[in-house]
CSV table of N, CA and C and ligand atoms in Angstrom, one decimal:
chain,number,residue,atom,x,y,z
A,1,UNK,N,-0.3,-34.5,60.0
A,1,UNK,CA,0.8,-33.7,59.5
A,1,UNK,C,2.0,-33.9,60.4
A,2,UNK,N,3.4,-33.6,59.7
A,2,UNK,CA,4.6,-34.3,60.4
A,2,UNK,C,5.7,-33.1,60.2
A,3,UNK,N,6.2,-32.7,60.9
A,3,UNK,CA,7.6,-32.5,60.8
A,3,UNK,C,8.5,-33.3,61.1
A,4,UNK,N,9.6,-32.6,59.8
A,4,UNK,CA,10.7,-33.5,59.7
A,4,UNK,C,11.6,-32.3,59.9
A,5,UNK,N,12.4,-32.6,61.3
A,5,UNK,CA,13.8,-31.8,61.5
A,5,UNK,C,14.9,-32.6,61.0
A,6,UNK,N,16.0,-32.4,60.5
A,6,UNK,CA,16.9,-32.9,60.0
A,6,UNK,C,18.4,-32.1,60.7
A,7,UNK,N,19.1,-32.7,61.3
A,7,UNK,CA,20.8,-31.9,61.5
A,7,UNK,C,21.5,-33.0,60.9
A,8,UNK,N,22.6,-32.0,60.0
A,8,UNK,CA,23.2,-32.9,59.0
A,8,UNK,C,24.3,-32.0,59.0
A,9,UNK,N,25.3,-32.7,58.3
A,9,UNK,CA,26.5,-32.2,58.0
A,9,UNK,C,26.2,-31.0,56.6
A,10,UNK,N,27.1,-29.5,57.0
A,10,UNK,CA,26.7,-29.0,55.9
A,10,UNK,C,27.4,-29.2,54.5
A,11,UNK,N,28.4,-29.8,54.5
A,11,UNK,CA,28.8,-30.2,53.0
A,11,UNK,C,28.0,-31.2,52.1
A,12,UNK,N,26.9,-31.9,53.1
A,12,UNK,CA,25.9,-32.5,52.8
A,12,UNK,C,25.0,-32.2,52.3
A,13,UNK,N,24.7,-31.0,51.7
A,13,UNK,CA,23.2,-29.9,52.0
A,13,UNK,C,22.9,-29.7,50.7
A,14,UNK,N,23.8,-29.5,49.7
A,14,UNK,CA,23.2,-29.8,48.5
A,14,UNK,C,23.1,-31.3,47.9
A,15,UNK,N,23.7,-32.2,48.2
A,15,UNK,CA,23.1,-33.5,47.9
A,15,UNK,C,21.5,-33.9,48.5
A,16,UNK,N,21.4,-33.4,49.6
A,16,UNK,CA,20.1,-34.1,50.8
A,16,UNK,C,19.1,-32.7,49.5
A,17,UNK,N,19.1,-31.9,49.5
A,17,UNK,CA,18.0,-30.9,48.8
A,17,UNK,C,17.9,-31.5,47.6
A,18,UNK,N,19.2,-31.6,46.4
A,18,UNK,CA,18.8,-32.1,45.2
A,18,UNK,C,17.9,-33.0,45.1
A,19,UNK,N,18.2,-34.2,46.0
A,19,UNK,CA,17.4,-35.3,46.0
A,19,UNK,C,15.8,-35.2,46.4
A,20,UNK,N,15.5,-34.1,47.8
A,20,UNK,CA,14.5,-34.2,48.1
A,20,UNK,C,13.8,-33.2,46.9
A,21,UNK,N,14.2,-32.6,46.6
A,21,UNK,CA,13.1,-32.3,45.6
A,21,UNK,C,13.0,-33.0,44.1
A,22,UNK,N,13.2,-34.2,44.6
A,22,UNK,CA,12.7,-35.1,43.5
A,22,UNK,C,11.4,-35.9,43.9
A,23,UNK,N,11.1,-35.6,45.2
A,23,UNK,CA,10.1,-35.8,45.5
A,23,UNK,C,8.7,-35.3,44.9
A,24,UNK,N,7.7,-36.3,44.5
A,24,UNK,CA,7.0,-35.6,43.4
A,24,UNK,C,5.9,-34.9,44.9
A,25,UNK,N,5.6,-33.6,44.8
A,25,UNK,CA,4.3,-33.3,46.1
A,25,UNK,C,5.5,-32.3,47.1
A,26,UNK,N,6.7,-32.4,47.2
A,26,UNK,CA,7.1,-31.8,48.1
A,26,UNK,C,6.8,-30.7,48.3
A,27,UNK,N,6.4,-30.1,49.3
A,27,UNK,CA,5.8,-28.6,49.4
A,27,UNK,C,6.4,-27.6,49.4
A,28,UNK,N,7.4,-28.1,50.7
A,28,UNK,CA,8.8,-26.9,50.7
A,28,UNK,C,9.7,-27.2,51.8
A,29,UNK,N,10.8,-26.5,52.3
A,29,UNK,CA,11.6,-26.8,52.9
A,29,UNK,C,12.6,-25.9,53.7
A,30,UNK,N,12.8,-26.0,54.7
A,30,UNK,CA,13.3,-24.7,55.6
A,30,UNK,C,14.9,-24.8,55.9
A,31,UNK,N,15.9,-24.1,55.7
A,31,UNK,CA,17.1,-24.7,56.0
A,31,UNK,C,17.8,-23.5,56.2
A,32,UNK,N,18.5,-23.4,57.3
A,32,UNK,CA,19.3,-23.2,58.9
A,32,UNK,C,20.4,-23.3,58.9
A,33,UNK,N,21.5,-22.1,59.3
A,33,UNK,CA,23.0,-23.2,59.6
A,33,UNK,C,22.9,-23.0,61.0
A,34,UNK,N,23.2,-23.9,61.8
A,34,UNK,CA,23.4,-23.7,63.1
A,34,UNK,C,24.5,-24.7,63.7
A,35,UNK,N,25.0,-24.9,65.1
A,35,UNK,CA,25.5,-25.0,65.5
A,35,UNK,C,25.8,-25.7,67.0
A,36,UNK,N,25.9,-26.9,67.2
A,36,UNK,CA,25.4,-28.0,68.5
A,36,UNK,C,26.5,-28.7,68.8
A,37,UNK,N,25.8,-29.6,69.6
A,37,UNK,CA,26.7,-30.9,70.1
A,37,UNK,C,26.0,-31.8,70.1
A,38,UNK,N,26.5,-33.4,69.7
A,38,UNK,CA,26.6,-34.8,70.3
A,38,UNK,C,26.9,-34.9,71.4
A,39,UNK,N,26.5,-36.3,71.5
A,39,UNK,CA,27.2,-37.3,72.4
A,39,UNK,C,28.7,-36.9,73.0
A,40,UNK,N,29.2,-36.3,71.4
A,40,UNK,CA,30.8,-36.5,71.8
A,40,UNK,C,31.2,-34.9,72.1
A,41,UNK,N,30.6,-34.4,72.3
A,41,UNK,CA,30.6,-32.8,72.5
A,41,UNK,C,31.3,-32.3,71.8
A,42,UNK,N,31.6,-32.3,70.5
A,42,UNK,CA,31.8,-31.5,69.3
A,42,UNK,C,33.4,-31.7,69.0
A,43,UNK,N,33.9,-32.7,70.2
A,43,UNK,CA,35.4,-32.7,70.3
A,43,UNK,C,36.2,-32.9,68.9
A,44,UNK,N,35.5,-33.9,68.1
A,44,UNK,CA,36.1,-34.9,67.3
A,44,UNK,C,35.3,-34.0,66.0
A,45,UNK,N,34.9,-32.9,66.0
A,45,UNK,CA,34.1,-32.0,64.8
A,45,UNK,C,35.3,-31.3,64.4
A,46,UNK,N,35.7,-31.3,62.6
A,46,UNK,CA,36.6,-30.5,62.2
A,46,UNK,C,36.4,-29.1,62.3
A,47,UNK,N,34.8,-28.7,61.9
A,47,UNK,CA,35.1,-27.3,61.6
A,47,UNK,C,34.2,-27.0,62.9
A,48,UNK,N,34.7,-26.6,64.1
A,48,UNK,CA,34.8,-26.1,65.1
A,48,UNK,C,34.4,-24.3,65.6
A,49,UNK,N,33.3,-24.7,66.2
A,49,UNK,CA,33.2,-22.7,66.6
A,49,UNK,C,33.5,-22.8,68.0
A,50,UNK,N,34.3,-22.1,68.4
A,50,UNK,CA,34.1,-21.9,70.0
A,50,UNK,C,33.9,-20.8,70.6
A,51,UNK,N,32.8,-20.7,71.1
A,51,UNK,CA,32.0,-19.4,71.7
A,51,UNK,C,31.9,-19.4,72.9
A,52,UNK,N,31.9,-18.2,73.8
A,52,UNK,CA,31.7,-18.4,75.4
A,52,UNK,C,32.5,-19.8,76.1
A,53,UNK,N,33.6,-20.2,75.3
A,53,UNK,CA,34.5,-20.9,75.8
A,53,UNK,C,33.8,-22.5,75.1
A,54,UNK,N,32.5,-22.2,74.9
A,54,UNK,CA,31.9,-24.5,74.6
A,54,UNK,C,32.1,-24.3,72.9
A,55,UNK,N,32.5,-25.6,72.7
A,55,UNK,CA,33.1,-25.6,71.2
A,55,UNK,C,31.8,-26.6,70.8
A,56,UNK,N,31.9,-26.2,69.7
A,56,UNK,CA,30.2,-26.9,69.0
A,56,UNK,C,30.7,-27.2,67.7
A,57,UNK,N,29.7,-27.7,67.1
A,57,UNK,CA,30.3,-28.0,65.6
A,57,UNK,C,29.2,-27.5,64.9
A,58,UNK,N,29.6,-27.1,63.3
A,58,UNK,CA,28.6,-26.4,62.3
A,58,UNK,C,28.0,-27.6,62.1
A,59,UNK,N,26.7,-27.3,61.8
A,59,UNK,CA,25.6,-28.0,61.1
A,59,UNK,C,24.4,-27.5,60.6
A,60,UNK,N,24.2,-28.0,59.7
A,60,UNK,CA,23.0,-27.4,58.8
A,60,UNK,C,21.8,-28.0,59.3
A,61,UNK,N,20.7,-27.1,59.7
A,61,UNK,CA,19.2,-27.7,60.1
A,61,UNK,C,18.2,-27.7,58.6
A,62,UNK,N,17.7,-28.9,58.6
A,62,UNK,CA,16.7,-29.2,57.5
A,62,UNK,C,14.7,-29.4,58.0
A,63,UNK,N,14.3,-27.9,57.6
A,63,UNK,CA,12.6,-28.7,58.3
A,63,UNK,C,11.7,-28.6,57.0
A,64,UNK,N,10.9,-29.8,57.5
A,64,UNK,CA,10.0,-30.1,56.3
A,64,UNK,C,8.8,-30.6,57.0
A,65,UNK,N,7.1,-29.9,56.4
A,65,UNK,CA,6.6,-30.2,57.1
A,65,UNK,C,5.6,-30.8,56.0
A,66,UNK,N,5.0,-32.0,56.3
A,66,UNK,CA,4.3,-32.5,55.4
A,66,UNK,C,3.4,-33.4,55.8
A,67,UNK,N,2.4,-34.2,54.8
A,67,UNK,CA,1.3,-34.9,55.1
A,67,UNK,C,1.7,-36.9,55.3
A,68,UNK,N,1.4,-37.2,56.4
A,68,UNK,CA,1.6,-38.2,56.6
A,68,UNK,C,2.1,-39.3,56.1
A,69,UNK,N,1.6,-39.2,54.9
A,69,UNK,CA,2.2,-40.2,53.8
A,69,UNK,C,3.4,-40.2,53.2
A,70,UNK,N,3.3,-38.9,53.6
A,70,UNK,CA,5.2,-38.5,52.8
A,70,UNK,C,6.4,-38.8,53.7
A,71,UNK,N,6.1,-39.2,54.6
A,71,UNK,CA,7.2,-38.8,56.2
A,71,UNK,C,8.4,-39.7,55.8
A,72,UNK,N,8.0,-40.9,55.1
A,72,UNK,CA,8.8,-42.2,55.4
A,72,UNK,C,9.5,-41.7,54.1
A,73,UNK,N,8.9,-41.6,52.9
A,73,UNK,CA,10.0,-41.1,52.3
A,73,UNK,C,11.5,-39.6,52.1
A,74,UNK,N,10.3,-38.7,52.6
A,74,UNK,CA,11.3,-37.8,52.7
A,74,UNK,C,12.2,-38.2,54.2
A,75,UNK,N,12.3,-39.0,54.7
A,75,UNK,CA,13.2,-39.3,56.1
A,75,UNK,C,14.0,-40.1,55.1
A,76,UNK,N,13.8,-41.3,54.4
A,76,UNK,CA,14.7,-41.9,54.2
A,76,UNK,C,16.3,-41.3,53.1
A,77,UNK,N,15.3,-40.2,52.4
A,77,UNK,CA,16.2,-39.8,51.3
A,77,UNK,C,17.1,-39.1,52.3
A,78,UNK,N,17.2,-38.4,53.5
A,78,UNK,CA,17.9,-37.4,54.5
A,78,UNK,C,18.5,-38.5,55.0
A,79,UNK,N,18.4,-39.7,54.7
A,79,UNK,CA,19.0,-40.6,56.2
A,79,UNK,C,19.9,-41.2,54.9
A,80,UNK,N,19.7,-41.6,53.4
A,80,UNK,CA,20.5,-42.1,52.8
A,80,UNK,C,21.7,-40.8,51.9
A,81,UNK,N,21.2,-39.6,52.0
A,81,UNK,CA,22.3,-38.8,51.1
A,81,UNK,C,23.1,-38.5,52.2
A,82,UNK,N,22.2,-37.8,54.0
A,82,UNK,CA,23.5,-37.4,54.7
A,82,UNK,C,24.3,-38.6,55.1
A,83,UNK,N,24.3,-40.0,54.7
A,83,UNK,CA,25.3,-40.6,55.5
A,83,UNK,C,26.7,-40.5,55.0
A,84,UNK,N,27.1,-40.6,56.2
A,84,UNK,CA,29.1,-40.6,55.7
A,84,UNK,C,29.7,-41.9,56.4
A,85,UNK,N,28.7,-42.1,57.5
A,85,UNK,CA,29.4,-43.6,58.4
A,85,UNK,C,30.0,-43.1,59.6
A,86,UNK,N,30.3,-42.1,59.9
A,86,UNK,CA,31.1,-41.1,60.8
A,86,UNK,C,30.2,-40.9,61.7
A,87,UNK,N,30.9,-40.6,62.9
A,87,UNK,CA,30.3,-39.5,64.4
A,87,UNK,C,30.0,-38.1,63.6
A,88,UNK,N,28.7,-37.3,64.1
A,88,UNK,CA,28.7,-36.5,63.8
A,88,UNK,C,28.3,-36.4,62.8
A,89,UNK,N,27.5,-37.9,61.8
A,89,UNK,CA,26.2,-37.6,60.4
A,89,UNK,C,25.0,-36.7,60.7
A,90,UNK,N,24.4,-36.6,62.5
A,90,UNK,CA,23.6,-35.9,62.5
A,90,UNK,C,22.6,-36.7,62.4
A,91,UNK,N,21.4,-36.3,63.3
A,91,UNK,CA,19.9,-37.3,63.3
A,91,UNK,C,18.6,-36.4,62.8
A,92,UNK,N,18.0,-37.3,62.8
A,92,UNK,CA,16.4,-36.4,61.7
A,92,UNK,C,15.3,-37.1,63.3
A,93,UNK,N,14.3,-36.0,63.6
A,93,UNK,CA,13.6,-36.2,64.5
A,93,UNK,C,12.3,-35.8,63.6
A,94,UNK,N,11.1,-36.7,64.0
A,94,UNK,CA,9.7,-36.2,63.8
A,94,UNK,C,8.8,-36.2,64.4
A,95,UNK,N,8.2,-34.8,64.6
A,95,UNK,CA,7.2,-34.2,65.0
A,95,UNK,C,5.6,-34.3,65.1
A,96,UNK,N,4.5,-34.4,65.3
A,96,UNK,CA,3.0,-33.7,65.2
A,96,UNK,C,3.0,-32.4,65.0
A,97,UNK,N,2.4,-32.4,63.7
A,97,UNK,CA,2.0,-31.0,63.5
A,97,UNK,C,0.4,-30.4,63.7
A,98,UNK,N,0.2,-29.7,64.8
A,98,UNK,CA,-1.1,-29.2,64.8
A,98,UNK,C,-1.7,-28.8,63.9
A,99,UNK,N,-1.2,-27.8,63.6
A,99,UNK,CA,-1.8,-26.8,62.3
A,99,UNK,C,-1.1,-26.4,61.7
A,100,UNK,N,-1.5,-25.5,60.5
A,100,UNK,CA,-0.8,-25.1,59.6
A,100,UNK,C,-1.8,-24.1,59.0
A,101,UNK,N,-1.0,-22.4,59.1
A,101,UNK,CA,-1.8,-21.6,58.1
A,101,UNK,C,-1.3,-20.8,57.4
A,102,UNK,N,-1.9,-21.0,56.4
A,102,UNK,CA,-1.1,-20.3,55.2
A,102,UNK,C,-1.3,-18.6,55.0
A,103,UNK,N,-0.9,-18.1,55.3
A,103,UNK,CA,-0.9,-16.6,55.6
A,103,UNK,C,-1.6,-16.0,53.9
A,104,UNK,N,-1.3,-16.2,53.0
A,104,UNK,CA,-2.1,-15.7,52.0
A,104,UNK,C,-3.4,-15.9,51.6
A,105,UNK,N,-3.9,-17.3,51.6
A,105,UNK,CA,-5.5,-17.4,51.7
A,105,UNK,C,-5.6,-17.8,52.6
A,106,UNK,N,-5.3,-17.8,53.8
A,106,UNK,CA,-6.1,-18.1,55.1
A,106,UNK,C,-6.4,-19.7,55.3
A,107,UNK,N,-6.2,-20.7,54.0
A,107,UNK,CA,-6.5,-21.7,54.2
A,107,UNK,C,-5.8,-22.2,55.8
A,108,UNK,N,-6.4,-23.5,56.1
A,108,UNK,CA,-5.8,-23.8,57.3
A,108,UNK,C,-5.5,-26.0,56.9
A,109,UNK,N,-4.9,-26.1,58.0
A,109,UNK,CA,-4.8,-27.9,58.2
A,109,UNK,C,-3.8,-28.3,56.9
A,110,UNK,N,-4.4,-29.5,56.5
A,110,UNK,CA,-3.2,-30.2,55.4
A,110,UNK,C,-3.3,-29.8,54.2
A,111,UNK,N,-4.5,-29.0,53.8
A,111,UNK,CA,-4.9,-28.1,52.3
A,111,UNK,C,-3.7,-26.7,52.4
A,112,UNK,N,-3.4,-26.4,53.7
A,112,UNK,CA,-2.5,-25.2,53.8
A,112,UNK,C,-0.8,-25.7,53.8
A,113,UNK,N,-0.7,-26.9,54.0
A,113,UNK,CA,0.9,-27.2,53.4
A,113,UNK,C,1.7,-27.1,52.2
B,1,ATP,N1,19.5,-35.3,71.4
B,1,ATP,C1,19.7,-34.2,70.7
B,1,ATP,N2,19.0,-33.1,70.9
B,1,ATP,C2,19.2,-32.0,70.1
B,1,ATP,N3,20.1,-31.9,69.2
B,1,ATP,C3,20.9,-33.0,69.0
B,1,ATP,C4,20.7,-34.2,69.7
B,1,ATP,N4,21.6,-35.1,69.3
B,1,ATP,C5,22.3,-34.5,68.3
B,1,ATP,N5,21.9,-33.2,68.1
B,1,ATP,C6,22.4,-32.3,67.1
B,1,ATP,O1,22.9,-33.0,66.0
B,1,ATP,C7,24.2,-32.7,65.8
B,1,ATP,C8,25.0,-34.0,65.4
B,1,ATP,O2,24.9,-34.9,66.4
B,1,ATP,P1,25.7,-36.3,66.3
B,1,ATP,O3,25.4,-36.9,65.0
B,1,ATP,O4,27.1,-36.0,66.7
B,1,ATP,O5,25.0,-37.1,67.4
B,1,ATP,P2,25.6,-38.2,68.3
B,1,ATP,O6,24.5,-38.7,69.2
B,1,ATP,O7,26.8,-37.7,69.0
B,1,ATP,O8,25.9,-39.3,67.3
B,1,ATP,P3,27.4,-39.9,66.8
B,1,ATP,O9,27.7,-40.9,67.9
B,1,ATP,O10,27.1,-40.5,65.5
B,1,ATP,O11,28.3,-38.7,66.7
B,1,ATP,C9,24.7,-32.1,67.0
B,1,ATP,O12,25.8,-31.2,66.8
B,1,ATP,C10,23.5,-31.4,67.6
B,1,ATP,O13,23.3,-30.1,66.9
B,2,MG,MG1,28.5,-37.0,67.9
């Protein structure tokens, strides 16, 4: 099992969703607005927060956690809707997932995603 984190641009966020749930199996998906920096430390970010004096830029967090087989596709659909070509598209990292339990039947592992 895999997580898939995703920081993307948020005007991007209903395109990157529409598409992933055209994925046939997708289980589900967690999404975040939050707030960071690049490389370029948010200088060259239009929509700008500046807090405690460090200026960051808005970004929407995408997590999905799923069975092995799925990783390569749901990455690629995140990697082809968010792009714009610009500083600041945002990168998708993936994880090992230990476990997984589903709080209503107690199932556990990849039956519980
Ligand atoms: N190494 C990292 N660790 C944690 N968060 C990161 C990392 N790199 C980028 N981010 C997050 O992703 C957002 C977008 O990053 P961004 O796309 O600007 O990365 P970059 O390395 O500066 O690439 P680019 O040169 O294309 O701008 C950041 O605002 C931050 O929230
Ligand atoms: Mg950057």
């Amino acid at each position: 099992m895999k997580e898939i984190k995703a920081i993307i641009r948020p005007f991007k966020l209903t395109q990157v969703i529409t598409e992933l749930k055209k994925i046939q199996g997708l289980p589900g998906v967690t999404v975040s607005q939050i707030k960071g920096f690049g490389k370029s430390r948010a200088q060259d970010a239009q929509e700008k927060i500046v807090d405690e004096m460090i200026e960051y830029a808005e970004k929407v967090k995408i997590e999905v956690v799923v069975k092995d087989d799925m990783v390569h596709e749901v990455v690629s659909v995140i990697q082809q809707n968010a792009f714009t070509g610009n500083t600041g598209d945002g990168k998708i990292f993936v994880y090992d997932v230990n476990d997984v339990i589903k709080i209503r039947t107690n199932e556990s592992g990849a039956q519980a995603i």
